[in-house]
DNA sequence: ACAAAAGTGTTGAGAGTACACCCATGC
DNA sequence: GCATGGGTGTACTCTCAACACTTTTGT
């Protein structure tokens, strides 16, 4: 991590380091991102993803959880959080050299308080297809997060983090279709789900206008990851 | 990246930031990592992966390339470099708070100068199966890099970066077997290679003790990534 | 001729995909 | 009954994986 030579670690000029979080949820049949409005220069009145400076005694992940909690009041158990990428080009912040460790998070819409955080006007959920102009290099960060989310959805079981504890299979399929932006075959979706044994049926049904739907729950002991198909055998 | 509130960006205490690089190559039929011996406290005389402080006017990637060049004198065109993960737990360095942006690199053994860098005694290639005690949290970083390398090898074409420009299919299969730690079926390996069209035959043969082997080259225009198998259809 | 390594083909099992069909409820 | 959405099954295609076989060189 540092050179083995005789450098004094204190004599180097140090950059600022922040943790930024791209927070996703599915709301109103759309994949949405949480944005906050900046009040100061630079990029005053632009929208930005939440973030803040890393404290000297907290880990990067703790820092990201703290940012997450400040804007959404969700706890660690209610959220999926994963380090995304570290962005640090000189000049990405006009004030000084700022390196940001970006995270992405998945929260279920039912866990969000209707009145999130402080001033509701300055915090909002935006559809991924209709984003406002974003501050700094945040467009790149959001775009990267979306790519990673779609990718992860295809070979792991993180999609359940976007749903309440109990859900119907149709709701689950909807989440997948919304995030991936494709339509899926009902029969195949369900048969594969049965084979992988990642969900279990629970008591109770949900009224939907036709035949009532069974409720399901994610199985914690489920194998949540599938072996990737190999390019070479 | 920063909070939109009224913080003065200059008033926060700043951590040190370094770039560390896990450099892989295949040498003597083994997957090896480049390590350097530390000369100073802390972890004096321990082995460590190369790294150094980020300069205020260079990007993270430039910093990683610089570290790479200092130890191996390979150029950007001769190497595959990818950001791995950012490690920043408080206490990972006893001197001060140091956050490291870790990269991993793949170089072909034929591109390495026999006499690498300065003192040969303090730089060495170590088999992944026989590593010495490492400084800081470098065991975790190397282990993470290895996982990522194996994973990438299965669904992208980065494996070619560990071979010379021209190679036989047997040599290619060997690299895959060494890195993945498994044995592969010759017939299936070749038929899949034919289908994906990532390599092309070139003139010339190589003597090997039996029937001479055809030489191949990686096709730059090849589709280097395969679609992941979906957990849900 | 035989050993050694290169290189190709075959075959059965299982996954992926498209689609048709039946079931339970409200009106 | 019939509209609506829930839920299952089938049949075809393609990939995966194991294995047998042929070809070309040196000695």
Short mmCIF file of C-alpha atoms (C1' of nucleotides) in Angstrom, two decimals:
data_model
loop_
_atom_site.label_atom_id
_atom_site.label_comp_id
_atom_site.label_asym_id
_atom_site.label_seq_id
_atom_site.Cartn_x
_atom_site.Cartn_y
_atom_site.Cartn_z
CA UNK A 1 0.00 0.00 0.00
CA UNK A 2 2.86 2.35 0.57
CA UNK A 3 6.26 2.25 -0.95
CA UNK A 4 8.86 0.46 1.08
CA UNK A 5 11.30 3.28 0.57
CA UNK A 6 12.08 5.90 3.10
CA UNK A 7 9.10 8.17 2.63
CA UNK A 8 7.63 9.91 5.59
CA UNK A 9 3.95 9.22 5.36
CA UNK A 10 3.13 12.62 6.76
CA UNK A 11 4.96 14.67 4.17
CA UNK A 12 2.61 13.94 1.26
CA UNK A 13 -0.19 16.23 0.34
CA UNK A 14 -3.44 14.44 1.00
CA UNK A 15 -6.63 14.35 -1.03
CA UNK A 16 -10.10 14.54 0.48
CA UNK A 17 -12.01 11.27 0.49
CA UNK A 18 -15.78 10.91 0.42
CA UNK A 19 -18.29 8.06 0.29
CA UNK A 20 -21.17 8.44 -2.16
CA UNK A 21 -24.15 6.11 -2.36
CA UNK A 22 -26.40 5.37 -5.32
CA UNK A 23 -29.62 4.28 -3.65
CA UNK A 24 -32.07 2.29 -5.77
CA UNK A 25 -35.66 1.36 -5.13
CA UNK A 26 -38.64 0.26 -7.19
CA UNK A 27 -41.51 2.71 -6.86
CA UNK A 28 -44.58 3.21 -9.05
CA UNK A 29 -43.40 0.44 -11.39
CA UNK A 30 -40.15 2.24 -12.06
CA UNK A 31 -36.55 1.87 -10.98
CA UNK A 32 -35.69 5.01 -9.06
CA UNK A 33 -32.62 6.68 -7.59
CA UNK A 34 -32.49 8.93 -4.55
CA UNK A 35 -31.10 12.40 -5.25
CA UNK A 36 -30.58 15.45 -3.06
CA UNK A 37 -30.41 19.06 -4.13
CA UNK A 38 -27.14 20.89 -3.51
CA UNK A 39 -27.34 24.18 -1.69
CA UNK A 40 -23.82 25.46 -2.16
CA UNK A 41 -21.19 26.09 -4.75
CA UNK A 42 -20.11 24.20 -6.73
CA UNK A 43 -23.10 22.88 -8.68
CA UNK A 44 -25.49 24.88 -6.52
CA UNK A 45 -29.11 23.78 -7.06
CA UNK A 46 -28.00 20.77 -9.05
CA UNK A 47 -29.11 17.31 -8.01
CA UNK A 48 -26.54 14.91 -6.64
CA UNK A 49 -26.32 11.48 -5.10
CA UNK A 50 -25.93 11.54 -1.33
CA UNK A 51 -22.45 11.41 0.13
CA UNK A 52 -20.05 12.92 2.60
CA UNK A 53 -16.56 12.99 3.93
CA UNK A 54 -15.10 9.94 5.55
CA UNK A 55 -14.43 10.31 9.23
CA UNK A 56 -10.98 9.38 10.44
CA UNK A 57 -12.21 6.66 12.77
CA UNK A 58 -14.86 4.97 10.66
CA UNK A 59 -14.46 2.41 7.91
CA UNK A 60 -15.51 3.12 4.34
CA UNK A 61 -18.53 0.86 4.69
CA UNK A 62 -19.60 2.49 7.95
CA UNK A 63 -19.36 5.82 6.23
CA UNK A 64 -21.60 4.62 3.42
CA UNK A 65 -24.14 3.19 5.89
CA UNK A 66 -24.16 6.50 7.70
CA UNK A 67 -24.92 8.44 4.52
CA UNK A 68 -27.63 5.94 3.72
CA UNK A 69 -29.22 6.28 7.14
CA UNK A 70 -29.13 10.07 7.02
CA UNK A 71 -31.27 10.18 3.90
CA UNK A 72 -33.51 7.15 4.22
CA UNK A 73 -33.53 6.16 7.92
CA UNK A 74 -33.15 2.50 7.03
CA UNK A 75 -30.99 0.22 9.13
CA UNK A 76 -28.26 -2.13 8.03
CA UNK A 77 -30.54 -5.14 8.14
CA UNK A 78 -33.01 -3.58 5.76
CA UNK A 79 -30.64 -2.81 2.96
CA UNK A 80 -28.18 -4.32 0.55
CA UNK A 81 -24.97 -2.31 0.26
CA UNK A 82 -21.98 -3.01 -1.94
CA UNK A 83 -18.88 -1.09 -2.89
CA UNK A 84 -19.12 -0.03 -6.51
CA UNK A 85 -15.97 1.72 -7.68
CA UNK A 86 -13.61 4.49 -6.67
CA UNK A 87 -13.62 7.64 -8.76
CA UNK A 88 -10.74 10.02 -8.34
CA UNK A 89 -9.85 11.96 -11.46
CA UNK A 90 -8.14 15.24 -10.66
CA UNK A 91 -10.56 18.03 -11.44
CA UNK A 92 -13.76 16.08 -10.80
CA UNK A 93 -14.37 18.55 -7.96
CA UNK A 94 -13.37 22.19 -8.60
CA UNK A 95 -12.61 22.89 -4.93
CA UNK A 96 -9.78 20.47 -4.33
CA UNK A 97 -8.73 16.93 -5.08
CA UNK A 98 -11.61 14.74 -3.96
CA UNK A 99 -11.58 10.96 -4.31
CA UNK A 100 -14.92 9.25 -3.82
CA UNK A 101 -15.53 5.65 -2.91
CA UNK A 102 -18.91 4.95 -4.50
CA UNK A 103 -21.39 2.40 -3.16
CA UNK A 104 -24.71 1.19 -4.41
CA UNK A 105 -27.66 0.26 -2.23
CA UNK A 106 -30.98 -1.51 -2.70
CA UNK A 107 -33.91 -0.70 -0.45
CA UNK A 108 -37.50 -1.87 -0.52
CA UNK A 109 -40.00 0.92 -1.06
CA UNK A 110 -42.12 -0.19 1.92
CA UNK A 111 -39.24 0.59 4.28
CA UNK A 112 -39.08 4.23 3.33
CA UNK A 113 -40.73 6.78 5.55
CA UNK A 114 -43.08 8.92 3.50
CA UNK A 115 -41.42 12.06 4.87
CA UNK A 116 -37.78 11.27 4.31
CA UNK A 117 -35.09 13.29 6.03
CA UNK A 118 -35.42 17.06 6.49
CA UNK A 119 -36.80 19.22 3.72
CA UNK A 120 -38.83 17.00 1.46
CA UNK A 121 -38.42 19.41 -1.42
CA UNK A 122 -34.69 18.87 -1.51
CA UNK A 123 -34.77 15.08 -1.55
CA UNK A 124 -36.46 13.05 -4.23
CA UNK A 125 -36.75 9.75 -6.03
CA UNK A 126 -36.09 10.01 -9.75
CA UNK A 127 -36.81 7.43 -12.41
CA UNK A 128 -33.68 6.07 -13.98
CA UNK A 129 -35.16 6.98 -17.35
CA UNK A 130 -35.79 10.59 -16.44
CA UNK A 131 -32.86 11.92 -14.45
CA UNK A 132 -32.21 15.65 -14.01
CA UNK A 133 -28.79 17.18 -14.63
CA UNK A 134 -26.41 15.82 -12.01
CA UNK A 135 -23.47 17.44 -10.24
CA UNK A 136 -19.79 16.45 -10.61
CA UNK A 137 -19.21 13.12 -12.37
CA UNK A 138 -22.37 11.71 -10.85
CA UNK A 139 -23.90 10.79 -14.22
CA UNK A 140 -21.01 8.40 -14.72
CA UNK A 141 -21.40 6.98 -11.22
CA UNK A 142 -25.14 6.39 -11.59
CA UNK A 143 -24.69 4.82 -14.98
CA UNK A 144 -22.02 2.52 -13.64
CA UNK A 145 -24.23 1.56 -10.70
CA UNK A 146 -27.10 0.70 -13.02
CA UNK A 147 -24.89 -1.54 -15.13
CA UNK A 148 -23.67 -3.33 -12.03
CA UNK A 149 -27.16 -3.72 -10.62
CA UNK A 150 -28.46 -5.32 -13.83
CA UNK A 151 -25.49 -7.57 -13.98
CA UNK A 152 -25.82 -8.68 -10.37
CA UNK A 153 -29.51 -9.32 -10.76
CA UNK A 154 -28.82 -11.93 -13.39
CA UNK A 155 -26.57 -14.17 -11.39
CA UNK A 156 -27.35 -13.46 -7.75
CA UNK A 157 -30.48 -13.10 -5.66
CA UNK A 158 -30.11 -9.43 -4.71
CA UNK A 159 -33.41 -8.62 -6.41
CA UNK A 160 -35.31 -9.60 -3.28
CA UNK A 161 -33.84 -6.59 -1.52
CA UNK A 162 -36.10 -4.41 -3.63
CA UNK A 163 -39.26 -6.12 -2.35
CA UNK A 164 -41.08 -6.38 0.98
CA UNK A 165 -40.63 -9.51 3.08
CA UNK A 166 -43.70 -11.08 1.53
CA UNK A 167 -44.46 -10.84 -2.15
CA UNK A 168 -46.24 -12.62 -4.96
CA UNK A 169 -44.34 -14.21 -7.80
CA UNK A 170 -45.89 -11.72 -10.16
CA UNK A 171 -44.50 -8.85 -8.10
CA UNK A 172 -41.09 -10.48 -8.12
CA UNK A 173 -41.19 -10.92 -11.86
CA UNK A 174 -42.22 -7.29 -12.22
CA UNK A 175 -39.17 -6.12 -10.31
CA UNK A 176 -36.94 -8.14 -12.58
CA UNK A 177 -38.62 -6.80 -15.68
CA UNK A 178 -38.42 -3.22 -14.47
CA UNK A 179 -34.77 -3.36 -13.52
CA UNK A 180 -33.59 -5.35 -16.51
CA UNK A 181 -35.82 -3.48 -18.92
CA UNK A 182 -36.98 -6.67 -20.63
CA UNK A 183 -40.08 -8.85 -20.46
CA UNK A 184 -39.77 -12.35 -19.10
CA UNK A 185 -41.76 -15.52 -19.69
CA UNK A 186 -44.03 -16.29 -16.77
CA UNK A 187 -43.77 -20.06 -16.97
CA UNK A 188 -40.01 -20.14 -17.31
CA UNK A 189 -39.53 -17.58 -14.58
CA UNK A 190 -41.53 -19.68 -12.17
CA UNK A 191 -40.10 -23.05 -13.09
CA UNK A 192 -36.56 -21.77 -12.67
CA UNK A 193 -37.52 -20.23 -9.36
CA UNK A 194 -38.87 -23.60 -8.23
CA UNK A 195 -35.68 -25.38 -9.23
CA UNK A 196 -33.35 -22.92 -7.51
CA UNK A 197 -35.39 -23.05 -4.28
CA UNK A 198 -34.66 -19.44 -3.34
CA UNK A 199 -38.24 -18.70 -2.26
CA UNK A 200 -40.73 -20.52 -0.09
CA UNK A 201 -44.51 -20.30 -0.01
CA UNK A 202 -46.13 -18.90 3.13
CA UNK A 203 -49.69 -18.83 4.45
CA UNK A 204 -52.07 -16.23 3.11
CA UNK A 205 -53.05 -14.89 -0.27
CA UNK A 206 -53.25 -11.53 -1.93
CA UNK A 207 -56.31 -10.28 -3.81
CA UNK A 208 -55.44 -9.08 -7.26
CA UNK A 209 -58.60 -8.92 -9.37
CA UNK A 210 -58.39 -12.48 -10.59
CA UNK A 211 -57.47 -15.61 -8.76
CA UNK A 212 -55.77 -14.59 -5.49
CA UNK A 213 -51.98 -14.95 -5.57
CA UNK A 214 -49.91 -16.98 -3.15
CA UNK A 215 -47.43 -15.13 -0.99
CA UNK A 216 -43.76 -16.03 -0.92
CA UNK A 217 -40.74 -15.25 1.17
CA UNK A 218 -37.06 -15.29 0.36
CA UNK A 219 -35.17 -18.19 1.92
CA UNK A 220 -32.09 -17.00 3.78
CA UNK A 221 -30.43 -20.37 3.42
CA UNK A 222 -30.88 -20.27 -0.32
CA UNK A 223 -27.95 -20.55 -2.64
CA UNK A 224 -27.88 -16.97 -3.75
CA UNK A 225 -25.34 -17.20 -6.49
CA UNK A 226 -25.19 -19.14 -9.69
CA UNK A 227 -22.07 -20.32 -11.40
CA UNK A 228 -21.33 -18.09 -14.36
CA UNK A 229 -21.38 -19.62 -17.78
CA UNK A 230 -17.84 -19.99 -18.94
CA UNK A 231 -16.41 -18.47 -22.05
CA UNK A 232 -13.98 -21.34 -22.12
CA UNK A 233 -14.68 -24.74 -20.60
CA UNK B 1 -19.62 13.01 -3.30
CA UNK B 2 -19.75 15.75 -0.76
CA UNK B 3 -22.67 16.78 1.30
CA UNK B 4 -24.67 19.65 -0.08
CA UNK B 5 -24.61 21.35 3.28
CA UNK B 6 -22.36 24.17 4.22
CA UNK B 7 -19.18 22.28 4.98
CA UNK B 8 -15.90 23.83 4.10
CA UNK B 9 -14.07 21.15 2.22
CA UNK B 10 -10.75 22.24 3.64
CA UNK B 11 -11.65 21.84 7.27
CA UNK B 12 -11.82 18.04 7.32
CA UNK B 13 -8.90 15.95 8.34
CA UNK B 14 -7.70 14.03 5.34
CA UNK B 15 -6.53 10.44 5.05
CA UNK B 16 -3.56 9.34 2.98
CA UNK B 17 -4.45 7.56 -0.24
CA UNK B 18 -2.30 5.02 -2.02
CA UNK B 19 -2.59 2.81 -5.07
CA UNK B 20 -1.49 -0.81 -4.69
CA UNK B 21 -1.16 -3.28 -7.53
CA UNK B 22 -1.40 -7.06 -7.44
CA UNK B 23 0.65 -8.09 -10.47
CA UNK B 24 0.06 -11.60 -11.82
CA UNK B 25 2.01 -13.60 -14.33
CA UNK B 26 2.37 -17.25 -15.28
CA UNK B 27 5.93 -18.43 -14.83
CA UNK B 28 7.32 -21.95 -14.56
CA UNK B 29 3.83 -23.40 -14.87
CA UNK B 30 2.64 -21.48 -11.84
CA UNK B 31 0.55 -18.43 -11.20
CA UNK B 32 2.82 -15.89 -9.55
CA UNK B 33 2.53 -12.53 -7.84
CA UNK B 34 5.14 -9.80 -7.71
CA UNK B 35 6.22 -8.81 -4.20
CA UNK B 36 8.75 -6.34 -2.87
CA UNK B 37 10.56 -6.38 0.42
CA UNK B 38 9.89 -3.50 2.79
CA UNK B 39 12.91 -1.71 4.19
CA UNK B 40 11.27 0.42 6.86
CA UNK B 41 8.92 0.33 9.77
CA UNK B 42 6.18 -0.80 9.87
CA UNK B 43 6.49 -4.40 8.68
CA UNK B 44 10.17 -4.02 8.06
CA UNK B 45 11.59 -6.93 6.02
CA UNK B 46 8.10 -8.20 5.30
CA UNK B 47 7.00 -8.74 1.73
CA UNK B 48 4.33 -6.47 0.28
CA UNK B 49 2.59 -5.79 -3.00
CA UNK B 50 3.95 -2.72 -4.79
CA UNK B 51 2.21 0.58 -4.22
CA UNK B 52 2.64 4.22 -3.43
CA UNK B 53 0.98 7.48 -2.64
CA UNK B 54 -1.26 9.09 -5.16
CA UNK B 55 0.07 12.35 -6.58
CA UNK B 56 -2.27 15.28 -6.49
CA UNK B 57 -2.29 15.77 -10.25
CA UNK B 58 -2.55 12.18 -11.47
CA UNK B 59 -5.60 9.95 -11.77
CA UNK B 60 -5.92 6.75 -9.77
CA UNK B 61 -5.31 4.67 -12.85
CA UNK B 62 -2.24 6.68 -13.82
CA UNK B 63 -0.93 6.13 -10.35
CA UNK B 64 -1.42 2.38 -10.67
CA UNK B 65 0.29 2.33 -14.07
CA UNK B 66 3.20 4.23 -12.59
CA UNK B 67 3.64 1.71 -9.78
CA UNK B 68 3.44 -1.08 -12.32
CA UNK B 69 6.08 0.52 -14.54
CA UNK B 70 8.42 1.14 -11.64
CA UNK B 71 8.60 -2.54 -10.80
CA UNK B 72 8.21 -4.26 -14.14
CA UNK B 73 9.07 -1.70 -16.85
CA UNK B 74 6.09 -2.76 -18.93
CA UNK B 75 4.07 -0.19 -20.87
CA UNK B 76 0.34 0.34 -20.86
CA UNK B 77 -0.14 -1.57 -24.09
CA UNK B 78 1.51 -4.67 -22.70
CA UNK B 79 -0.62 -5.08 -19.65
CA UNK B 80 -4.17 -5.54 -18.46
CA UNK B 81 -5.04 -3.33 -15.50
CA UNK B 82 -8.31 -3.17 -13.63
CA UNK B 83 -9.43 -1.52 -10.43
CA UNK B 84 -10.07 -4.18 -7.82
CA UNK B 85 -11.45 -2.72 -4.60
CA UNK B 86 -10.74 0.03 -2.11
CA UNK B 87 -9.54 -0.97 1.33
CA UNK B 88 -9.72 1.64 4.05
CA UNK B 89 -10.30 0.22 7.51
CA UNK B 90 -8.94 2.49 10.23
CA UNK B 91 -5.89 0.82 11.67
CA UNK B 92 -4.84 -1.08 8.59
CA UNK B 93 -1.68 1.05 8.68
CA UNK B 94 -0.22 1.83 12.12
CA UNK B 95 1.26 5.17 11.02
CA UNK B 96 -1.89 7.03 10.07
CA UNK B 97 -5.18 6.53 8.26
CA UNK B 98 -4.30 5.13 4.86
CA UNK B 99 -6.88 4.23 2.26
CA UNK B 100 -5.66 2.14 -0.64
CA UNK B 101 -7.22 1.78 -4.04
CA UNK B 102 -6.15 -1.68 -5.11
CA UNK B 103 -5.67 -2.74 -8.73
CA UNK B 104 -4.82 -6.02 -10.32
CA UNK B 105 -2.65 -6.47 -13.38
CA UNK B 106 -1.87 -9.27 -15.82
CA UNK B 107 1.45 -9.36 -17.64
CA UNK B 108 2.95 -11.93 -19.94
CA UNK B 109 6.16 -13.49 -18.65
CA UNK B 110 8.00 -12.82 -21.91
CA UNK B 111 7.62 -9.08 -21.41
CA UNK B 112 9.50 -9.06 -18.14
CA UNK B 113 13.11 -8.04 -18.14
CA UNK B 114 15.21 -10.71 -16.46
CA UNK B 115 16.72 -8.07 -14.19
CA UNK B 116 13.68 -6.29 -12.91
CA UNK B 117 13.97 -2.93 -11.21
CA UNK B 118 16.87 -2.18 -8.82
CA UNK B 119 18.00 -4.74 -6.31
CA UNK B 120 16.94 -8.13 -7.52
CA UNK B 121 17.04 -9.49 -4.02
CA UNK B 122 14.24 -7.24 -2.87
CA UNK B 123 11.81 -7.99 -5.68
CA UNK B 124 10.49 -11.40 -6.47
CA UNK B 125 7.80 -13.51 -8.08
CA UNK B 126 6.04 -15.81 -5.64
CA UNK B 127 3.75 -18.68 -6.42
CA UNK B 128 0.21 -18.08 -5.32
CA UNK B 129 0.38 -21.37 -3.46
CA UNK B 130 3.49 -20.47 -1.55
CA UNK B 131 3.31 -16.88 -0.40
CA UNK B 132 5.46 -15.48 2.40
CA UNK B 133 4.00 -13.46 5.29
CA UNK B 134 2.67 -10.23 3.87
CA UNK B 135 2.53 -6.73 5.34
CA UNK B 136 -0.63 -4.80 6.30
CA UNK B 137 -3.88 -6.30 5.00
CA UNK B 138 -2.13 -7.46 1.86
CA UNK B 139 -3.13 -11.12 2.36
CA UNK B 140 -6.74 -10.04 2.02
CA UNK B 141 -5.98 -7.94 -1.05
CA UNK B 142 -4.10 -10.72 -2.82
CA UNK B 143 -6.81 -13.22 -2.00
CA UNK B 144 -9.47 -10.90 -3.34
CA UNK B 145 -7.46 -10.31 -6.50
CA UNK B 146 -7.13 -14.03 -7.08
CA UNK B 147 -10.85 -14.55 -6.72
CA UNK B 148 -11.54 -11.78 -9.16
CA UNK B 149 -8.98 -13.06 -11.66
CA UNK B 150 -10.49 -16.55 -11.66
CA UNK B 151 -13.93 -15.14 -12.02
CA UNK B 152 -12.97 -12.87 -14.90
CA UNK B 153 -11.18 -15.65 -16.68
CA UNK B 154 -14.38 -17.62 -16.94
CA UNK B 155 -16.47 -15.09 -18.76
CA UNK B 156 -14.05 -12.73 -20.47
CA UNK B 157 -10.96 -13.12 -22.60
CA UNK B 158 -8.41 -11.56 -20.24
CA UNK B 159 -6.46 -14.81 -20.09
CA UNK B 160 -4.64 -13.89 -23.27
CA UNK B 161 -2.88 -11.12 -21.38
CA UNK B 162 -0.88 -13.78 -19.60
CA UNK B 163 0.53 -15.19 -22.85
CA UNK B 164 2.88 -13.94 -25.58
CA UNK B 165 1.39 -12.64 -28.83
CA UNK B 166 1.67 -16.05 -30.44
CA UNK B 167 0.83 -19.23 -28.61
CA UNK B 168 -0.36 -22.78 -29.12
CA UNK B 169 -3.76 -23.92 -27.98
CA UNK B 170 -2.10 -26.25 -25.54
CA UNK B 171 -0.25 -23.32 -23.96
CA UNK B 172 -3.50 -21.40 -23.73
CA UNK B 173 -5.25 -24.32 -22.06
CA UNK B 174 -2.33 -24.62 -19.66
CA UNK B 175 -2.73 -21.01 -18.55
CA UNK B 176 -6.39 -21.61 -17.88
CA UNK B 177 -5.70 -24.75 -15.92
CA UNK B 178 -2.98 -23.09 -13.87
CA UNK B 179 -5.03 -20.05 -12.99
CA UNK B 180 -8.29 -21.86 -12.35
CA UNK B 181 -6.60 -24.74 -10.59
CA UNK B 182 -8.62 -27.34 -12.48
CA UNK B 183 -8.00 -29.58 -15.44
CA UNK B 184 -9.98 -28.97 -18.60
CA UNK B 185 -11.05 -31.23 -21.45
CA UNK B 186 -8.97 -30.66 -24.55
CA UNK B 187 -11.72 -31.32 -27.04
CA UNK B 188 -14.28 -29.15 -25.36
CA UNK B 189 -11.78 -26.37 -24.80
CA UNK B 190 -10.93 -26.26 -28.46
CA UNK B 191 -14.43 -26.59 -29.83
CA UNK B 192 -15.65 -23.76 -27.66
CA UNK B 193 -12.67 -21.68 -28.73
CA UNK B 194 -13.58 -22.33 -32.36
CA UNK B 195 -17.17 -21.27 -31.83
CA UNK B 196 -16.34 -18.04 -30.00
CA UNK B 197 -13.81 -17.02 -32.67
CA UNK B 198 -11.51 -15.21 -30.22
CA UNK B 199 -8.32 -16.62 -31.72
CA UNK B 200 -7.06 -16.95 -35.29
CA UNK B 201 -4.48 -19.33 -36.72
CA UNK B 202 -1.27 -17.81 -38.04
CA UNK B 203 1.57 -19.17 -40.18
CA UNK B 204 4.24 -21.26 -38.54
CA UNK B 205 4.36 -24.14 -36.13
CA UNK B 206 6.04 -24.92 -32.88
CA UNK B 207 8.01 -28.08 -32.20
CA UNK B 208 6.85 -29.83 -29.09
CA UNK B 209 8.10 -33.42 -29.13
CA UNK B 210 5.15 -34.84 -31.00
CA UNK B 211 3.20 -33.44 -33.90
CA UNK B 212 4.15 -29.74 -34.24
CA UNK B 213 1.48 -27.37 -32.90
CA UNK B 214 -0.17 -24.57 -34.86
CA UNK B 215 0.36 -21.05 -33.60
CA UNK B 216 -2.54 -18.77 -32.78
CA UNK B 217 -3.08 -15.11 -32.08
CA UNK B 218 -5.79 -13.32 -30.13
CA UNK B 219 -8.26 -11.44 -32.33
CA UNK B 220 -8.67 -7.85 -31.17
CA UNK B 221 -12.08 -7.63 -32.79
CA UNK B 222 -13.27 -10.67 -30.87
CA UNK B 223 -16.24 -10.51 -28.60
CA UNK B 224 -14.37 -10.70 -25.35
CA UNK B 225 -17.28 -11.10 -22.99
CA UNK B 226 -19.97 -13.69 -22.68
CA UNK B 227 -23.43 -13.12 -21.42
CA UNK B 228 -23.77 -14.44 -17.90
CA UNK B 229 -26.15 -17.29 -17.29
CA UNK B 230 -29.17 -15.94 -15.55
CA UNK B 231 -30.37 -17.06 -12.17
CA UNK B 232 -33.87 -16.20 -13.33
CA UNK B 233 -34.89 -16.22 -16.96
"C1'" DA C 1 6.64 -49.40 -36.03
"C1'" DC C 2 5.82 -46.92 -31.97
"C1'" DA C 3 5.62 -43.03 -28.75
"C1'" DA C 4 4.02 -38.44 -28.10
"C1'" DA C 5 1.46 -34.71 -28.71
"C1'" DA C 6 -1.91 -32.27 -31.98
"C1'" DG C 7 -6.33 -32.07 -33.40
"C1'" DT C 8 -11.48 -33.60 -34.51
"C1'" DG C 9 -16.03 -35.97 -33.87
"C1'" DT C 10 -19.92 -38.32 -31.36
"C1'" DT C 11 -23.33 -38.91 -28.05
"C1'" DG C 12 -26.36 -38.55 -24.02
"C1'" DA C 13 -27.91 -35.44 -20.29
"C1'" DG C 14 -29.52 -31.29 -18.90
"C1'" DA C 15 -30.61 -26.21 -19.48
"C1'" DG C 16 -33.00 -22.60 -22.14
"C1'" DT C 17 -37.15 -21.08 -24.71
"C1'" DA C 18 -41.60 -20.64 -26.70
"C1'" DC C 19 -46.05 -21.64 -26.10
"C1'" DA C 20 -50.43 -23.84 -24.79
"C1'" DC C 21 -53.27 -25.10 -21.38
"C1'" DC C 22 -55.85 -25.42 -16.75
"C1'" DC C 23 -57.37 -23.11 -12.13
"C1'" DA C 24 -59.67 -19.94 -8.83
"C1'" DT C 25 -61.91 -15.83 -7.91
"C1'" DG C 26 -65.24 -11.55 -8.77
"C1'" DC C 27 -68.96 -9.73 -11.32
"C1'" DG D 1 -70.88 -17.60 -17.89
"C1'" DC D 2 -66.90 -14.96 -18.69
"C1'" DA D 3 -63.15 -11.81 -17.75
"C1'" DT D 4 -58.89 -11.59 -15.14
"C1'" DG D 5 -54.90 -12.85 -13.46
"C1'" DG D 6 -52.58 -17.18 -11.06
"C1'" DG D 7 -50.26 -21.30 -11.94
"C1'" DT D 8 -48.44 -25.66 -14.52
"C1'" DG D 9 -46.82 -28.70 -18.30
"C1'" DT D 10 -44.83 -29.98 -22.85
"C1'" DA D 11 -41.85 -30.14 -26.70
"C1'" DC D 12 -38.17 -28.44 -29.38
"C1'" DT D 13 -33.48 -26.57 -29.50
"C1'" DC D 14 -29.04 -25.71 -27.94
"C1'" DT D 15 -25.21 -26.10 -24.72
"C1'" DC D 16 -22.36 -28.99 -21.61
"C1'" DA D 17 -19.38 -32.72 -20.60
"C1'" DA D 18 -17.23 -37.11 -21.16
"C1'" DC D 19 -14.84 -39.81 -24.18
"C1'" DA D 20 -13.15 -42.06 -28.41
"C1'" DC D 21 -10.90 -41.51 -32.37
"C1'" DT D 22 -7.65 -39.78 -36.22
"C1'" DT D 23 -3.35 -37.15 -37.69
"C1'" DT D 24 1.45 -35.71 -37.84
"C1'" DT D 25 5.87 -35.52 -36.28
"C1'" DG D 26 10.54 -37.73 -34.14
"C1'" DT D 27 13.24 -41.82 -33.10
#
